[in-house]
Structure formats: C-alpha cells, structure tokens
Tab-separated table of C-alpha atoms in Angstrom:
chain	number	residue	atom	x	y	z
A	1	UNK	CA	-35.287	-6.525	-8.251
A	2	UNK	CA	-31.948	-4.839	-8.896
A	3	UNK	CA	-29.043	-7.097	-9.891
A	4	UNK	CA	-25.336	-6.431	-10.396
A	5	UNK	CA	-24.045	-6.770	-13.942
A	6	UNK	CA	-20.428	-6.179	-14.936
A	7	UNK	CA	-20.568	-4.025	-18.068
A	8	UNK	CA	-17.693	-3.932	-20.552
A	9	UNK	CA	-17.729	-0.292	-21.652
A	10	UNK	CA	-14.465	-0.402	-23.593
A	11	UNK	CA	-14.819	1.852	-26.630
A	12	UNK	CA	-18.573	2.188	-26.112
A	13	UNK	CA	-20.357	5.519	-25.966
A	14	UNK	CA	-21.503	6.608	-22.513
A	15	UNK	CA	-23.555	9.779	-22.185
A	16	UNK	CA	-23.266	11.843	-18.996
A	17	UNK	CA	-25.836	14.621	-18.740
A	18	UNK	CA	-24.738	17.291	-16.281
A	19	UNK	CA	-21.314	18.643	-15.388
A	20	UNK	CA	-21.522	19.201	-11.639
A	21	UNK	CA	-19.960	17.462	-8.641
A	22	UNK	CA	-21.800	14.179	-9.233
A	23	UNK	CA	-20.437	13.998	-12.765
A	24	UNK	CA	-16.950	14.879	-11.529
A	25	UNK	CA	-17.093	11.884	-9.144
A	26	UNK	CA	-18.370	9.453	-11.780
A	27	UNK	CA	-16.200	10.393	-14.747
A	28	UNK	CA	-12.847	8.978	-13.536
A	29	UNK	CA	-14.332	5.470	-13.184
A	30	UNK	CA	-15.921	5.659	-16.631
A	31	UNK	CA	-12.658	6.841	-18.141
A	32	UNK	CA	-10.792	4.057	-16.333
A	33	UNK	CA	-13.254	1.596	-17.905
A	34	UNK	CA	-12.075	2.860	-21.340
A	35	UNK	CA	-15.551	4.117	-22.215
A	36	UNK	CA	-16.020	6.765	-24.914
A	37	UNK	CA	-17.539	9.391	-22.616
A	38	UNK	CA	-19.570	12.370	-23.826
A	39	UNK	CA	-20.595	15.002	-21.280
A	40	UNK	CA	-23.478	17.302	-22.193
A	41	UNK	CA	-23.962	20.189	-19.787
A	42	UNK	CA	-24.723	23.889	-19.797
A	43	UNK	CA	-22.180	24.545	-17.033
A	44	UNK	CA	-19.148	22.373	-16.235
A	45	UNK	CA	-17.204	22.368	-12.978
A	46	UNK	CA	-13.471	22.988	-13.013
A	47	UNK	CA	-12.823	19.249	-12.493
A	48	UNK	CA	-14.991	18.242	-15.447
A	49	UNK	CA	-13.464	20.920	-17.688
A	50	UNK	CA	-9.955	19.855	-16.690
A	51	UNK	CA	-10.722	16.227	-17.544
A	52	UNK	CA	-12.119	17.298	-20.906
A	53	UNK	CA	-8.969	19.336	-21.565
A	54	UNK	CA	-6.940	16.126	-21.398
A	55	UNK	CA	-8.995	14.686	-24.255
A	56	UNK	CA	-10.230	11.752	-22.195
A	57	UNK	CA	-13.860	12.908	-22.345
A	58	UNK	CA	-15.792	14.945	-24.906
A	59	UNK	CA	-17.439	18.031	-23.439
A	60	UNK	CA	-20.512	19.526	-25.157
A	61	UNK	CA	-21.567	22.744	-23.424
A	62	UNK	CA	-25.265	23.193	-24.145
A	63	UNK	CA	-28.670	21.935	-23.026
A	64	UNK	CA	-29.270	18.224	-23.584
A	65	UNK	CA	-31.459	17.188	-26.508
A	66	UNK	CA	-33.088	13.848	-27.325
A	67	UNK	CA	-30.649	13.072	-30.123
A	68	UNK	CA	-27.802	13.008	-27.595
A	69	UNK	CA	-29.071	9.668	-26.335
A	70	UNK	CA	-28.770	8.046	-29.746
A	71	UNK	CA	-25.984	5.467	-29.902
A	72	UNK	CA	-25.294	5.460	-26.167
A	73	UNK	CA	-24.814	2.135	-24.406
A	74	UNK	CA	-25.285	3.733	-20.988
A	75	UNK	CA	-26.689	7.074	-19.856
A	76	UNK	CA	-26.041	8.815	-16.561
A	77	UNK	CA	-28.124	11.895	-15.928
A	78	UNK	CA	-27.055	14.082	-13.013
A	79	UNK	CA	-28.184	17.608	-13.830
A	80	UNK	CA	-29.624	18.305	-10.389
A	81	UNK	CA	-32.939	19.114	-12.087
A	82	UNK	CA	-35.417	16.269	-11.466
A	83	UNK	CA	-37.548	17.257	-14.473
A	84	UNK	CA	-34.603	17.165	-16.882
A	85	UNK	CA	-33.290	13.923	-15.395
A	86	UNK	CA	-36.708	12.292	-15.782
A	87	UNK	CA	-36.951	13.396	-19.415
A	88	UNK	CA	-33.493	11.972	-20.212
A	89	UNK	CA	-34.512	8.705	-18.517
A	90	UNK	CA	-37.641	8.492	-20.728
A	91	UNK	CA	-35.547	9.056	-23.872
A	92	UNK	CA	-33.174	6.275	-22.775
A	93	UNK	CA	-36.082	3.937	-21.993
A	94	UNK	CA	-37.533	4.445	-25.471
A	95	UNK	CA	-34.182	3.394	-26.957
A	96	UNK	CA	-33.744	0.422	-24.607
A	97	UNK	CA	-30.638	2.052	-23.160
A	98	UNK	CA	-29.893	1.635	-19.481
A	99	UNK	CA	-29.971	4.901	-17.544
A	100	UNK	CA	-28.744	5.914	-14.085
A	101	UNK	CA	-30.690	8.809	-12.574
A	102	UNK	CA	-28.790	10.617	-9.832
A	103	UNK	CA	-31.666	12.740	-8.519
A	104	UNK	CA	-34.021	9.763	-8.092
A	105	UNK	CA	-32.240	6.437	-8.520
A	106	UNK	CA	-35.434	4.367	-8.441
A	107	UNK	CA	-36.574	6.226	-11.571
A	108	UNK	CA	-33.705	4.893	-13.630
A	109	UNK	CA	-33.152	1.460	-15.134
A	110	UNK	CA	-29.658	1.097	-13.633
A	111	UNK	CA	-27.701	2.076	-10.528
A	112	UNK	CA	-24.053	2.666	-9.861
A	113	UNK	CA	-22.994	0.332	-7.037
A	114	UNK	CA	-20.644	1.332	-4.263
A	115	UNK	CA	-17.427	-0.303	-5.432
A	116	UNK	CA	-14.032	-1.291	-4.097
A	117	UNK	CA	-11.112	-2.664	-6.096
A	118	UNK	CA	-8.450	-5.074	-4.888
A	119	UNK	CA	-5.967	-6.038	-7.552
A	120	UNK	CA	-8.064	-7.155	-10.521
A	121	UNK	CA	-11.184	-7.800	-8.410
A	122	UNK	CA	-13.993	-5.244	-8.345
A	123	UNK	CA	-16.678	-5.681	-5.689
A	124	UNK	CA	-19.935	-3.758	-6.003
A	125	UNK	CA	-22.722	-3.313	-3.467
A	126	UNK	CA	-26.166	-1.939	-4.245
A	127	UNK	CA	-29.639	-2.055	-2.734
A	128	UNK	CA	-32.160	-4.581	-4.057
A	129	UNK	CA	-35.121	-2.466	-3.026
A	130	UNK	CA	-35.298	1.195	-2.147
A	131	UNK	CA	-31.901	2.842	-2.693
A	132	UNK	CA	-29.765	3.181	0.444
A	133	UNK	CA	-26.377	4.609	-0.627
A	134	UNK	CA	-25.019	4.958	2.915
A	135	UNK	CA	-25.742	1.328	3.739
A	136	UNK	CA	-24.167	0.169	0.467
A	137	UNK	CA	-21.056	2.247	1.133
A	138	UNK	CA	-20.773	0.829	4.649
A	139	UNK	CA	-20.933	-2.740	3.389
A	140	UNK	CA	-18.440	-1.931	0.639
A	141	UNK	CA	-15.979	-0.549	3.197
A	142	UNK	CA	-16.389	-3.623	5.400
A	143	UNK	CA	-15.636	-5.905	2.459
A	144	UNK	CA	-12.671	-3.724	1.472
A	145	UNK	CA	-11.228	-4.133	4.976
A	146	UNK	CA	-11.566	-7.921	4.776
A	147	UNK	CA	-9.865	-7.994	1.371
A	148	UNK	CA	-7.108	-5.682	2.539
A	149	UNK	CA	-6.267	-7.773	5.598
A	150	UNK	CA	-6.535	-11.044	3.710
A	151	UNK	CA	-9.430	-12.282	5.868
A	152	UNK	CA	-11.372	-12.516	2.613
A	153	UNK	CA	-9.240	-14.105	-0.092
A	154	UNK	CA	-9.023	-12.569	-3.562
A	155	UNK	CA	-6.872	-15.419	-4.835
A	156	UNK	CA	-7.586	-16.327	-8.443
A	157	UNK	CA	-8.656	-19.826	-9.476
A	158	UNK	CA	-8.611	-19.179	-13.215
A	159	UNK	CA	-5.875	-18.104	-15.603
A	160	UNK	CA	-4.981	-14.436	-15.837
A	161	UNK	CA	-4.930	-11.717	-13.208
A	162	UNK	CA	-2.523	-9.169	-11.827
A	163	UNK	CA	-0.064	-11.874	-10.787
A	164	UNK	CA	0.269	-14.053	-13.858
A	165	UNK	CA	1.021	-17.794	-13.733
A	166	UNK	CA	4.707	-18.540	-14.087
A	167	UNK	CA	5.867	-15.249	-12.557
A	168	UNK	CA	7.537	-13.870	-9.442
A	169	UNK	CA	6.532	-10.831	-7.403
A	170	UNK	CA	9.243	-9.490	-5.112
A	171	UNK	CA	7.177	-7.937	-2.325
A	172	UNK	CA	8.405	-5.645	0.430
A	173	UNK	CA	6.339	-6.339	3.518
A	174	UNK	CA	7.458	-3.475	5.762
A	175	UNK	CA	8.772	-3.714	9.323
A	176	UNK	CA	6.416	-6.388	10.682
A	177	UNK	CA	2.943	-5.023	11.297
A	178	UNK	CA	0.627	-6.321	8.524
A	179	UNK	CA	-1.234	-3.002	8.656
A	180	UNK	CA	1.915	-1.357	7.266
A	181	UNK	CA	1.909	-3.494	4.118
A	182	UNK	CA	0.892	-1.749	0.917
A	183	UNK	CA	-2.442	-2.504	-0.725
A	184	UNK	CA	-0.628	-3.970	-3.732
A	185	UNK	CA	1.433	-6.232	-1.479
A	186	UNK	CA	-1.695	-7.639	0.175
A	187	UNK	CA	-3.409	-8.051	-3.192
A	188	UNK	CA	-0.559	-10.055	-4.735
A	189	UNK	CA	-0.181	-12.163	-1.610
A	190	UNK	CA	-3.852	-13.106	-1.881
A	191	UNK	CA	-3.265	-14.365	-5.437
A	192	UNK	CA	-0.136	-16.420	-4.715
A	193	UNK	CA	0.255	-20.137	-5.300
A	194	UNK	CA	3.636	-20.153	-3.532
A	195	UNK	CA	5.014	-17.736	-0.919
A	196	UNK	CA	8.752	-17.736	-0.264
A	197	UNK	CA	9.062	-15.968	3.081
A	198	UNK	CA	11.821	-14.459	5.195
A	199	UNK	CA	12.093	-14.712	8.966
A	200	UNK	CA	11.507	-10.972	9.368
A	201	UNK	CA	8.660	-8.790	8.195
A	202	UNK	CA	4.903	-9.394	8.429
A	203	UNK	CA	5.110	-13.163	8.946
A	204	UNK	CA	1.751	-13.241	10.743
A	205	UNK	CA	-0.015	-12.860	7.403
A	206	UNK	CA	1.147	-16.352	6.443
A	207	UNK	CA	-1.430	-17.854	8.784
A	208	UNK	CA	-4.166	-16.174	6.747
A	209	UNK	CA	-3.239	-17.998	3.532
A	210	UNK	CA	-5.389	-20.851	2.267
A	211	UNK	CA	-4.348	-24.455	2.722
A	212	UNK	CA	-3.690	-24.721	-1.014
A	213	UNK	CA	-0.913	-22.080	-0.849
A	214	UNK	CA	2.575	-23.517	-0.390
A	215	UNK	CA	4.772	-21.556	2.020
A	216	UNK	CA	8.548	-21.961	1.763
A	217	UNK	CA	10.465	-20.543	4.734
A	218	UNK	CA	13.943	-19.288	3.801
A	219	UNK	CA	14.535	-16.899	6.700
A	220	UNK	CA	18.037	-16.084	7.849
A	221	UNK	CA	19.256	-15.409	11.378
A	222	UNK	CA	22.599	-13.854	12.369
A	223	UNK	CA	25.218	-16.581	12.059
A	224	UNK	CA	22.688	-19.205	10.972
A	225	UNK	CA	21.813	-19.027	7.281
A	226	UNK	CA	19.112	-21.624	6.862
A	227	UNK	CA	18.915	-21.395	3.065
A	228	UNK	CA	21.789	-20.037	0.936
A	229	UNK	CA	20.931	-17.107	-1.313
A	230	UNK	CA	21.611	-19.111	-4.457
A	231	UNK	CA	19.154	-21.767	-3.369
A	232	UNK	CA	16.501	-19.123	-2.675
A	233	UNK	CA	16.890	-17.909	-6.233
A	234	UNK	CA	16.602	-21.475	-7.532
A	235	UNK	CA	13.368	-21.950	-5.547
A	236	UNK	CA	11.830	-18.843	-7.113
A	237	UNK	CA	12.774	-19.872	-10.631
A	238	UNK	CA	11.713	-23.504	-10.197
A	239	UNK	CA	8.223	-22.696	-8.969
A	240	UNK	CA	7.681	-19.987	-11.581
A	241	UNK	CA	8.775	-22.311	-14.379
A	242	UNK	CA	6.200	-24.796	-13.095
A	243	UNK	CA	3.518	-22.214	-13.864
A	244	UNK	CA	2.948	-21.004	-10.323
A	245	UNK	CA	2.327	-17.493	-9.076
A	246	UNK	CA	5.220	-16.860	-6.703
A	247	UNK	CA	5.423	-14.117	-4.088
A	248	UNK	CA	8.815	-13.525	-2.493
A	249	UNK	CA	7.801	-11.885	0.787
A	250	UNK	CA	10.601	-9.878	2.374
A	251	UNK	CA	10.768	-7.606	5.392
A	252	UNK	CA	11.174	-3.874	4.859
A	253	UNK	CA	11.988	-2.910	1.292
A	254	UNK	CA	13.474	-5.589	-0.971
A	255	UNK	CA	16.077	-3.262	-2.462
A	256	UNK	CA	17.558	-1.958	0.798
A	257	UNK	CA	20.016	-4.591	2.061
A	258	UNK	CA	17.441	-7.197	1.075
A	259	UNK	CA	19.367	-8.754	-1.835
A	260	UNK	CA	16.313	-8.096	-3.946
A	261	UNK	CA	18.424	-7.032	-6.901
A	262	UNK	CA	20.126	-10.432	-6.984
A	263	UNK	CA	16.772	-12.204	-7.034
A	264	UNK	CA	15.466	-10.003	-9.841
A	265	UNK	CA	18.584	-10.707	-11.915
A	266	UNK	CA	18.247	-14.446	-11.278
A	267	UNK	CA	14.650	-14.410	-12.527
A	268	UNK	CA	15.546	-12.376	-15.594
A	269	UNK	CA	18.423	-14.669	-16.473
A	270	UNK	CA	15.996	-17.593	-16.268
A	271	UNK	CA	13.430	-15.828	-18.443
A	272	UNK	CA	10.925	-15.587	-15.585
A	273	UNK	CA	8.699	-12.461	-15.497
A	274	UNK	CA	9.372	-10.583	-12.266
A	275	UNK	CA	7.858	-7.489	-10.698
A	276	UNK	CA	8.884	-5.523	-7.613
A	277	UNK	CA	6.566	-4.057	-4.994
A	278	UNK	CA	8.360	-1.523	-2.766
A	279	UNK	CA	7.886	-1.857	0.965
A	280	UNK	CA	7.982	0.527	3.915
A	281	UNK	CA	11.658	0.414	4.798
A	282	UNK	CA	12.613	-0.303	8.390
A	283	UNK	CA	15.368	2.291	8.067
A	284	UNK	CA	12.672	4.943	8.441
A	285	UNK	CA	9.698	3.021	9.854
A	286	UNK	CA	11.412	1.479	12.883
A	287	UNK	CA	12.801	4.792	14.189
A	288	UNK	CA	9.442	6.458	13.527
A	289	UNK	CA	7.560	3.791	15.469
A	290	UNK	CA	10.069	4.259	18.272
A	291	UNK	CA	9.377	7.997	18.410
A	292	UNK	CA	12.528	8.952	16.496
A	293	UNK	CA	12.352	11.058	13.314
A	294	UNK	CA	15.344	10.327	11.092
A	295	UNK	CA	15.363	14.014	10.081
A	296	UNK	CA	14.311	16.916	12.250
A	297	UNK	CA	14.680	20.628	11.581
A	298	UNK	CA	17.596	22.058	13.490
A	299	UNK	CA	18.871	18.601	14.444
A	300	UNK	CA	19.497	16.469	11.351
A	301	UNK	CA	18.945	17.058	7.651
A	302	UNK	CA	20.786	14.002	6.306
A	303	UNK	CA	20.394	10.245	6.707
A	304	UNK	CA	23.149	7.668	6.281
A	305	UNK	CA	22.107	3.991	6.179
A	306	UNK	CA	24.653	1.332	7.148
A	307	UNK	CA	24.688	-2.461	6.816
A	308	UNK	CA	25.619	-3.631	10.313
A	309	UNK	CA	27.069	-6.960	9.188
A	310	UNK	CA	30.405	-5.435	8.233
A	311	UNK	CA	32.928	-3.032	9.720
A	312	UNK	CA	32.421	0.720	9.578
A	313	UNK	CA	33.911	2.440	6.543
A	314	UNK	CA	35.375	5.956	6.300
A	315	UNK	CA	32.054	7.305	4.942
A	316	UNK	CA	30.202	5.720	7.879
A	317	UNK	CA	32.620	7.234	10.390
A	318	UNK	CA	32.311	10.647	8.755
A	319	UNK	CA	28.530	10.450	9.004
A	320	UNK	CA	28.716	9.399	12.659
A	321	UNK	CA	30.997	12.359	13.427
A	322	UNK	CA	28.682	14.827	11.685
A	323	UNK	CA	26.322	16.668	14.001
A	324	UNK	CA	23.629	17.125	11.333
A	325	UNK	CA	23.490	13.525	10.103
A	326	UNK	CA	21.430	10.613	11.376
A	327	UNK	CA	23.069	7.211	11.010
A	328	UNK	CA	20.697	4.235	10.778
A	329	UNK	CA	22.253	0.791	11.126
A	330	UNK	CA	20.239	-2.156	9.837
A	331	UNK	CA	21.037	-5.661	11.071
A	332	UNK	CA	23.433	-4.136	13.583
A	333	UNK	CA	22.201	-5.311	16.985
A	334	UNK	CA	24.392	-8.430	17.083
A	335	UNK	CA	27.502	-6.374	16.252
A	336	UNK	CA	26.573	-3.286	18.236
A	337	UNK	CA	29.509	-3.511	20.671
A	338	UNK	CA	31.967	-3.863	17.797
A	339	UNK	CA	30.464	-1.006	15.802
A	340	UNK	CA	30.310	1.433	18.707
A	341	UNK	CA	33.902	0.600	19.674
A	342	UNK	CA	35.060	1.219	16.108
A	343	UNK	CA	33.273	4.555	16.046
A	344	UNK	CA	34.613	5.879	19.346
A	345	UNK	CA	38.110	4.634	18.544
A	346	UNK	CA	37.964	6.666	15.323
A	347	UNK	CA	37.159	9.838	17.260
A	348	UNK	CA	33.355	9.902	17.195
A	349	UNK	CA	32.039	11.616	20.329
A	350	UNK	CA	31.207	8.819	22.792
A	351	UNK	CA	28.357	10.950	24.189
A	352	UNK	CA	26.505	10.935	20.845
A	353	UNK	CA	22.883	9.896	21.470
A	354	UNK	CA	22.013	6.404	20.281
A	355	UNK	CA	18.932	4.203	20.331
A	356	UNK	CA	17.851	0.706	19.366
A	357	UNK	CA	14.277	-0.007	18.251
A	358	UNK	CA	13.685	-3.743	18.395
A	359	UNK	CA	10.779	-5.710	16.890
A	360	UNK	CA	9.378	-2.545	15.314
A	361	UNK	CA	5.666	-2.676	14.615
A	362	UNK	CA	5.119	-5.835	16.649
A	363	UNK	CA	3.519	-6.223	20.091
A	364	UNK	CA	6.939	-6.769	21.717
A	365	UNK	CA	8.398	-3.547	20.289
A	366	UNK	CA	10.671	-1.603	22.611
A	367	UNK	CA	13.108	1.293	22.364
A	368	UNK	CA	16.333	1.592	24.366
A	369	UNK	CA	18.338	4.840	24.430
A	370	UNK	CA	21.837	5.571	25.713
A	371	UNK	CA	25.133	7.219	24.798
A	372	UNK	CA	26.993	5.689	21.889
A	373	UNK	CA	29.690	4.255	24.162
A	374	UNK	CA	27.077	2.711	26.461
A	375	UNK	CA	24.321	1.552	24.093
A	376	UNK	CA	25.690	-1.981	23.626
A	377	UNK	CA	25.990	-2.543	27.391
A	378	UNK	CA	22.514	-1.139	28.092
A	379	UNK	CA	20.964	-3.327	25.373
A	380	UNK	CA	22.686	-6.391	26.818
A	381	UNK	CA	21.427	-5.552	30.310
A	382	UNK	CA	17.904	-4.980	28.984
A	383	UNK	CA	17.945	-8.219	27.003
A	384	UNK	CA	17.432	-6.498	23.664
A	385	UNK	CA	17.891	-8.937	20.788
A	386	UNK	CA	17.582	-8.920	17.000
A	387	UNK	CA	15.762	-7.862	14.977
A	388	UNK	CA	16.460	-4.238	15.731
A	389	UNK	CA	17.394	-0.971	14.095
A	390	UNK	CA	20.160	1.211	15.536
A	391	UNK	CA	19.853	4.996	15.322
A	392	UNK	CA	22.780	7.291	16.110
A	393	UNK	CA	22.640	11.086	16.177
A	394	UNK	CA	20.874	14.012	17.774
A	395	UNK	CA	17.435	12.684	16.782
A	396	UNK	CA	17.907	9.838	19.280
A	397	UNK	CA	17.871	12.229	22.251
A	398	UNK	CA	15.307	11.246	24.844
A	399	UNK	CA	13.868	14.765	25.028
A	400	UNK	CA	13.400	15.293	21.295
A	401	UNK	CA	9.958	13.788	20.776
A	402	UNK	CA	8.066	11.115	22.676
A	403	UNK	CA	8.304	7.437	23.641
A	404	UNK	CA	7.325	4.655	21.257
A	405	UNK	CA	4.688	5.634	18.718
A	406	UNK	CA	3.784	2.104	17.642
A	407	UNK	CA	0.089	2.108	16.821
A	408	UNK	CA	-2.079	0.757	19.599
A	409	UNK	CA	-5.874	0.922	19.857
A	410	UNK	CA	-6.773	3.989	17.750
A	411	UNK	CA	-9.039	5.444	20.421
A	412	UNK	CA	-6.976	4.412	23.418
A	413	UNK	CA	-5.987	7.037	26.010
A	414	UNK	CA	-2.262	6.302	25.710
A	415	UNK	CA	-2.241	6.787	21.939
A	416	UNK	CA	-4.256	9.981	22.265
A	417	UNK	CA	-1.762	11.291	24.825
A	418	UNK	CA	1.172	10.481	22.569
A	419	UNK	CA	-0.479	12.258	19.653
A	420	UNK	CA	-0.949	15.427	21.671
A	421	UNK	CA	2.705	15.368	22.716
A	422	UNK	CA	3.835	14.932	19.130
A	423	UNK	CA	1.705	17.798	17.860
A	424	UNK	CA	2.953	20.034	20.629
A	425	UNK	CA	6.606	19.232	20.071
A	426	UNK	CA	8.846	22.153	19.099
A	427	UNK	CA	9.638	22.586	15.401
C-alpha cells in the first residue's frame, strides 16, 4: 500500500533522469524544497536549460549511467523511454533509494502526490492502489477550494508557522466578497488566534472562524466611531504581546485611507513584529464591479482618489474639471451633496457624469448614475446608503460599458450576456 511521507530534501542530492516536459514540471518543486538537484539527460527542454542556467540545478547532458544513482536520496526517472526508466528504477532499488517512475508509476518505489499549498501547509493526494492521477488531482483541487474559502481550517495548533505567535498581520480584505480576498489573506486568517475586524470588507468570513478564535469588532460608521483609533492600536499590541497571532482585517487595502500606516507604526514602536498583506482596493474594485472602468482609452487616462470625509481641495477640483481624469471618492456617500455642491460652485461642469456603487461585491450591490449636480438627490431618492464609492468623470457614462458586473453564478445566462457585451464594447 502506498503511503504519504513528507521528505526533507534540504541539501540532499536528488537525481532527475530526463530533461523533457515532465522534468520541467517537477524541477521547480524540488528546487523550492532546497534539494541539490542533478539532471541527467541527452536533450534538455528550454525550460530545463533555463533553470540550469540560473545555477539552481546541475545539468549533465549525456546518457544516464548506473553511477549517477550513487549518493542520491531520491531518484525521478522521466525519460519517456520505458526501458531506460525501468533500468534506472532497478539501479535505485539495488541501492535502497526511493525512485519515482514517470512512465509506469507502479514500477517505482515512490510516487509524487498531487499537492496544494496553503500558507505553510502542504496537502498531498495519491492513490493507494493503481495510480489514478486525474482522480488525485480532482481531490487535491477540492481540498484546495475548502482551504481557500476557510471551510477547512489550516489554523496551527503548535508553535511556528507563517503567522508567528506574538505578531500582527495587517490584512486587506478587499471590497466585501470573500472570493476577492487574496490567498495569503485567507491563509493568515485561518491561522489567527485573534481577529480585529472592521465594519466593512469581507465580514462574512468571520462566521467561518473556529470557536477558539477571538473576534474583536472595531468597525466605524460615519459619525459614530465605536472604537477610537488609538484604542485599536492598543488592542493589537496587547494581544500580540500576550503571544497571540493577531490578524487586523480591514476592508479594501489597508494603506489607502485605511490608517494602516498608523497601526504599523504603533506595532513597531511596541516592538511587535508586523506584516502587511495588500488587498484589492475598493477605489478600483467597486467601480469595476459596477461596470465602470476607472481608465478607458479615449475617455480617461488618469485616476484621482479622494477621501470623502473632508472638503475638496484645489487638486481635487482640478481633477474634477479635467476631461481625461476619473475622480474616485471613498467614504463620500454621506457627504455627497456637500461635495457635489463644492465642485459645481468651483466651476466644474454640472453635467459631468457621476455614479455611486454601493455595497460592492455583496448581494445588495447596486449602481446609481446621474449628472454631478443631481447625483446626491438621485441617491437620496433611491435610498442609497453607505458604504459606497463615488465615481466622477466620463467613465461613469451609462453608455460606456454595461450594468453591474458583480459576479453571479458563473454559468448563469445574465452573467454570460454581460460578458458578451463587455467583449463587444468599443475600444
């Protein structure tokens, strides 16, 4: 019966016989495992030769001989010639060296499993009986999906790991749809002991956390700051100093109007290790999900991002008056009437197209479009509330692209129709 064994190949000699496509697929993983890889082949593909040129593998261009197997901890023969592969396997067997045979896996003493990696966890799937690579790959992909969504926890219960005890990870969660989180964000979240979460972003993932994970809600709403910023920073430092793995989960990207820089500085001042995971920023994602490209050839080739909590500045007004610039206002729905009045009073064309994409990436997402001087009134009439992203400029025209592009069922007729419209849109 075949079993899975995690081999530590660091610094150990691994012999690969053959330099074709199979070798090209296997070599990166062996190199990543810090093995001392020797490739013996009469003909090497461009990929294998390029890897050898970097010095990460040793390339010997000749026919394999028995002495090549000497000193190897693992042999992988993939010449494409069953006779040669079988001979190499016999040489390895005589030396009690495990051997993977690509042309006939049951003839070897080892198999490469179908693997997936999440953070510092490697999952391998192989067949116990007759080899069935397609089945193994299918199971691997199913497990990878569960790990990626958090349905299968990769949280550590021993010391060590990607997210070390007594540290903080500042994680950008994107606009709200958990599917738009990065793989690294999901991996670190699965390892957390404490999650300090905002009101916005992919908050639905919090329900997937284990009961042993402490969740601290510090979300802020317009005009109602539940937890002061200084106290948020104290929470991060306190939990990290207690030896916990802390994830600070923020919506969008933590360094774009997210006060992420302040939190990093607070951790550094306290001597707490901190890392930052960029997120998909709502400044680009929300308009995109609403069918609005922030740049479009012949319409806009510049983007100006504004914090909607304050008044418009001269640079903001100049961007709004420019016909080739898209202005994206974050956190601006509550002050939309004030901002639009300031812009038109300063001479910005009141007929400039504007749009608001609210709850981007969530089931209740909607997009409202109107002229700049009417957008606040239309949003009020439509009952549009925060959170929302305001887009001003030619890209917000109703006829430019298509309605909302928020991902629905991948095979659904509406989504297919929207895709065809997008592809057929003029350049």
